[in-house]
């Protein structure tokens, strides 16, 4: 395992050039040949994926046993690489593209998104500034503005409106954690400024707010930004909706008023990871305004649903928040990574994130007419991130994207109805989108604790078959199964088959 | 521009399903067709790229004028999307893949890397935990261990060695900024713990060190992590090498000793962005040990060169540092994003970055036998990041990768020699790798300030031709041209042509 053998790099002598073809890593004919091979692999993969076990029983370290522990000295035909991919890599995968995956949230995808990502990889632009590749920035701005219109965000969040450029705008980041981090830092710096802090001396006074259902990454990112864990307020939610109670938020903010605490940032979630709870955005924003607190809306998953008018009400009040992020890689057919962050005032972000090294100075920046996206993110370098999102919207149009959301929700509703019709089960929280939280219910001699155990065994036994993959959560102290519909290859029959498997497995446990 | 017209999403009625083919975003035949079209586009793009102007004169907002300001309602054939790509997107690009780009650092690439990234996009796994997709983690560990062997990192940085698993290991991140951020946070938390801080109360005492040549993103990331800008020590470098002077570092660290400052983190660079200066890693690590300071080595660009034995000495002493990052997307033929971070003690990272929400709990994590890569990064979600890097090393082998580095260095040396042979020019700093920093030199009646102006005009006039793209920096208060060799399609003739253009343009300025 990993030993430094004689195969090691440094043992290679400087090669003699004579008589050898020069190495051309981007030779167009090689590019064409390699990529066509990769495309055929992918198309076959999707064609056969349904029959592959979605979750495999591999052991930690398995790949080290399959592949060489050291890099090869000599080059090899690309077909050898592809052969190892099929033989050693595919068997160790959890197939997120499988129609039989119902765990976590789906990582949705589409032909247009993959094509866009592929072209971005090949162009390999590094769009830190507008000038470094104008279209990389312009396309990101355009794609964000299109998406903003799809979810009917107020124009204050858009880069370009019919009345010209305002102070709002967006950036495409890797994940929600990054969106939280950059907005937290901007909010932190504004709060420090407000309370007259000398440097970061008042940082220990700043307080952040979320609920006990907010994604765990939020408090992690607060730690990264230097907030004191003692000042993380996790507001308990109730079993009706698991959404934030504005009265509790108000009381929590008021409680710190006379003890020197500085309310700084509240994270509202539209569609929590655990159970898809929705925090009341408008009420939260109303309260936060009283305390000059930054409000961020994390709509990573459910933001995509808001492209359908019937779901848009979950964002009511968004015109009063400071920032919102949503991740098309979760539910809008755009492969990872693609998290769209919108802020009402881009200067508040760039005030904390701007750099201006000599080698990036240019006339376009000096003109003040362009956005330099490096000033709205952690990183300097960045891919051509807008391309795949634009290609998805351009190719499928609003109508197909809405059809996709509605189909998933309809399948989830169907599953919910079936679960409700079996009196051994219960749906634990109201379904808002395409996630159903359910469990075998305690009844008769079976206590809640017994039911917890039965549900855990049910999940394990279903997953062991490789025919479906469920994940769990704990809601209201109960072990609950999460059934997330939406994998891009999923059809009604996959949901029905999964239910048959769950039902049969439950019967064998309960009998 | 961006107006909310009648074309808007919410105006679409819920579509009737009857008589319509169901939308299948990942239909394998569509995937095959779309991707083959994208591949042919890419291959043609590389074939023709040489004749395209590398840098274009487009105006801010140009794309808004070219494309619709609102997303379309209806879907369209993929060929329409590709047509717009060719007509409106390509003309707004700075062609980073062009062999005529010498600006910034090259974003190197290869057929194998693009294929690997494509397959990762299609598989679309989300490998936050080992269990979420075992091979995604295992492949990342393997690729990092292979690369560690290529650059002869000590086994203490590897995940798996012949003696089993130690405390070391790595993670693939987006860019160097992220590598700096996560290690800074770990160092910050360790320093706070050491000085008995109550929460973050002692944060205002922590001090970080770098040089005036360190990438500007370092101090930006320090701000993100909550360090006080007043405690950023930027150590001046001298015009001999622009590398860090260990004596100055020692004195700076000693200076704060009696005033309550807590030395926390020093960033050493191997190959600075401005002029490719190299800080003395071993000496820095030696001094830092006396103060219990975390040492990070930023070898983003030049780390790749260290796969050749003749460059490896630049990393001498690395066995004593805490972490090192290098970016194969810069010089190891792997498209963005790919920054490899290695740490000697992964527990120091995960101690600051770990989360453990209920829905990610699993037996593999409980066993302690696996790495959960989400605990070594900001984000939770993550692509199948190891695949493309593995495919590059697996396909090309050590020998071709070394050949690639040596070819670039040889071309840079050739350019340097040509510049030196023209007595109107000077090479400003010693060339270490494949970057040449040069300028028209002041002589006769031409002052240094005149020369600054002449060099600026030279750069602008060269860039305006679209036949080459140079960037600049300021070194020792002088305006200096950066000539970075290494774009993956580059050959000797491109370097010679660029020199002819520079020489001719200089003549017209100087005459």
PDB file of C-alpha atoms in Angstrom, chain A residues 229-326:
ATOM      1  CA  UNK A 229     -19.631  29.238  19.229  1.00  0.00           C
ATOM      2  CA  UNK A 230     -21.045  30.520  22.522  1.00  0.00           C
ATOM      3  CA  UNK A 231     -22.959  33.067  20.439  1.00  0.00           C
ATOM      4  CA  UNK A 232     -24.671  30.612  18.122  1.00  0.00           C
ATOM      5  CA  UNK A 233     -28.393  30.744  18.843  1.00  0.00           C
ATOM      6  CA  UNK A 234     -30.163  27.596  17.668  1.00  0.00           C
ATOM      7  CA  UNK A 235     -33.873  28.280  18.051  1.00  0.00           C
ATOM      8  CA  UNK A 236     -35.962  25.186  18.832  1.00  0.00           C
ATOM      9  CA  UNK A 237     -38.722  24.374  16.356  1.00  0.00           C
ATOM     10  CA  UNK A 238     -42.041  22.689  16.979  1.00  0.00           C
ATOM     11  CA  UNK A 239     -43.412  19.464  15.535  1.00  0.00           C
ATOM     12  CA  UNK A 240     -46.140  21.151  13.486  1.00  0.00           C
ATOM     13  CA  UNK A 241     -43.901  22.412  10.700  1.00  0.00           C
ATOM     14  CA  UNK A 242     -40.343  22.468  12.088  1.00  0.00           C
ATOM     15  CA  UNK A 243     -40.139  26.009  10.737  1.00  0.00           C
ATOM     16  CA  UNK A 244     -38.761  28.982  12.652  1.00  0.00           C
ATOM     17  CA  UNK A 245     -41.165  30.645  15.077  1.00  0.00           C
ATOM     18  CA  UNK A 246     -40.764  34.428  14.596  1.00  0.00           C
ATOM     19  CA  UNK A 247     -41.850  35.133  18.177  1.00  0.00           C
ATOM     20  CA  UNK A 248     -39.026  32.989  19.497  1.00  0.00           C
ATOM     21  CA  UNK A 249     -36.592  34.739  17.161  1.00  0.00           C
ATOM     22  CA  UNK A 250     -37.725  38.129  18.403  1.00  0.00           C
ATOM     23  CA  UNK A 251     -37.387  37.104  22.049  1.00  0.00           C
ATOM     24  CA  UNK A 252     -33.936  35.636  21.456  1.00  0.00           C
ATOM     25  CA  UNK A 253     -32.749  38.814  19.769  1.00  0.00           C
ATOM     26  CA  UNK A 254     -34.230  40.976  22.494  1.00  0.00           C
ATOM     27  CA  UNK A 255     -32.691  38.849  25.243  1.00  0.00           C
ATOM     28  CA  UNK A 256     -29.157  39.864  24.340  1.00  0.00           C
ATOM     29  CA  UNK A 257     -29.904  43.565  24.023  1.00  0.00           C
ATOM     30  CA  UNK A 258     -28.784  44.695  27.467  1.00  0.00           C
ATOM     31  CA  UNK A 259     -25.824  42.362  27.795  1.00  0.00           C
ATOM     32  CA  UNK A 260     -23.747  43.764  24.969  1.00  0.00           C
ATOM     33  CA  UNK A 261     -24.537  41.195  22.327  1.00  0.00           C
ATOM     34  CA  UNK A 262     -24.727  42.409  18.743  1.00  0.00           C
ATOM     35  CA  UNK A 263     -27.288  40.560  16.605  1.00  0.00           C
ATOM     36  CA  UNK A 264     -25.554  40.062  13.258  1.00  0.00           C
ATOM     37  CA  UNK A 265     -26.938  37.392  10.956  1.00  0.00           C
ATOM     38  CA  UNK A 266     -29.915  35.099  10.710  1.00  0.00           C
ATOM     39  CA  UNK A 267     -30.105  32.142   8.362  1.00  0.00           C
ATOM     40  CA  UNK A 268     -33.609  31.254   7.179  1.00  0.00           C
ATOM     41  CA  UNK A 269     -34.124  28.004   5.315  1.00  0.00           C
ATOM     42  CA  UNK A 270     -36.657  27.267   2.608  1.00  0.00           C
ATOM     43  CA  UNK A 271     -36.664  23.475   2.517  1.00  0.00           C
ATOM     44  CA  UNK A 272     -34.443  22.149   5.304  1.00  0.00           C
ATOM     45  CA  UNK A 273     -32.299  19.133   4.575  1.00  0.00           C
ATOM     46  CA  UNK A 274     -33.749  17.054   7.343  1.00  0.00           C
ATOM     47  CA  UNK A 275     -37.463  17.389   6.625  1.00  0.00           C
ATOM     48  CA  UNK A 276     -37.979  20.191   4.070  1.00  0.00           C
ATOM     49  CA  UNK A 277     -39.295  22.615   6.675  1.00  0.00           C
ATOM     50  CA  UNK A 278     -39.829  26.198   5.526  1.00  0.00           C
ATOM     51  CA  UNK A 279     -38.945  29.172   7.704  1.00  0.00           C
ATOM     52  CA  UNK A 280     -41.238  32.203   7.259  1.00  0.00           C
ATOM     53  CA  UNK A 281     -38.996  34.484   5.240  1.00  0.00           C
ATOM     54  CA  UNK A 282     -41.097  37.639   5.436  1.00  0.00           C
ATOM     55  CA  UNK A 283     -41.629  37.535   9.193  1.00  0.00           C
ATOM     56  CA  UNK A 284     -37.969  36.857   9.817  1.00  0.00           C
ATOM     57  CA  UNK A 285     -36.915  39.746   7.602  1.00  0.00           C
ATOM     58  CA  UNK A 286     -39.364  42.045   9.378  1.00  0.00           C
ATOM     59  CA  UNK A 287     -37.899  41.235  12.791  1.00  0.00           C
ATOM     60  CA  UNK A 288     -34.308  41.323  11.584  1.00  0.00           C
ATOM     61  CA  UNK A 289     -34.749  44.833  10.196  1.00  0.00           C
ATOM     62  CA  UNK A 290     -35.450  46.091  13.715  1.00  0.00           C
ATOM     63  CA  UNK A 291     -32.024  44.870  14.822  1.00  0.00           C
ATOM     64  CA  UNK A 292     -30.113  45.704  11.627  1.00  0.00           C
ATOM     65  CA  UNK A 293     -29.379  42.013  11.169  1.00  0.00           C
ATOM     66  CA  UNK A 294     -28.349  40.457   7.852  1.00  0.00           C
ATOM     67  CA  UNK A 295     -30.915  37.915   6.651  1.00  0.00           C
ATOM     68  CA  UNK A 296     -29.787  35.121   4.380  1.00  0.00           C
ATOM     69  CA  UNK A 297     -32.213  32.677   2.798  1.00  0.00           C
ATOM     70  CA  UNK A 298     -30.832  29.200   2.189  1.00  0.00           C
ATOM     71  CA  UNK A 299     -33.076  27.789  -0.546  1.00  0.00           C
ATOM     72  CA  UNK A 300     -30.495  25.278  -1.734  1.00  0.00           C
ATOM     73  CA  UNK A 301     -32.977  22.557  -2.575  1.00  0.00           C
ATOM     74  CA  UNK A 302     -36.434  24.121  -2.640  1.00  0.00           C
ATOM     75  CA  UNK A 303     -35.471  27.313  -4.430  1.00  0.00           C
ATOM     76  CA  UNK A 304     -35.684  25.356  -7.675  1.00  0.00           C
ATOM     77  CA  UNK A 305     -39.337  24.495  -6.985  1.00  0.00           C
ATOM     78  CA  UNK A 306     -40.096  28.216  -6.830  1.00  0.00           C
ATOM     79  CA  UNK A 307     -39.830  28.415 -10.622  1.00  0.00           C
ATOM     80  CA  UNK A 308     -43.397  27.045 -10.495  1.00  0.00           C
ATOM     81  CA  UNK A 309     -45.935  29.702  -9.450  1.00  0.00           C
ATOM     82  CA  UNK A 310     -47.653  27.253  -7.108  1.00  0.00           C
ATOM     83  CA  UNK A 311     -44.535  27.057  -4.921  1.00  0.00           C
ATOM     84  CA  UNK A 312     -43.366  30.651  -5.164  1.00  0.00           C
ATOM     85  CA  UNK A 313     -45.220  31.711  -1.987  1.00  0.00           C
ATOM     86  CA  UNK A 314     -42.522  29.999   0.070  1.00  0.00           C
ATOM     87  CA  UNK A 315     -40.274  32.921  -0.845  1.00  0.00           C
ATOM     88  CA  UNK A 316     -42.787  35.613   0.057  1.00  0.00           C
ATOM     89  CA  UNK A 317     -40.984  38.456   1.777  1.00  0.00           C
ATOM     90  CA  UNK A 318     -37.696  37.779  -0.004  1.00  0.00           C
ATOM     91  CA  UNK A 319     -37.662  41.386  -1.195  1.00  0.00           C
ATOM     92  CA  UNK A 320     -36.686  42.372   2.353  1.00  0.00           C
ATOM     93  CA  UNK A 321     -33.767  39.974   2.876  1.00  0.00           C
ATOM     94  CA  UNK A 322     -30.120  40.722   2.207  1.00  0.00           C
ATOM     95  CA  UNK A 323     -29.168  37.575   0.341  1.00  0.00           C
ATOM     96  CA  UNK A 324     -30.522  34.313  -0.970  1.00  0.00           C
ATOM     97  CA  UNK A 325     -28.816  31.239  -2.335  1.00  0.00           C
ATOM     98  CA  UNK A 326     -30.167  28.293  -4.270  1.00  0.00           C
TER      99      UNK A 326
END
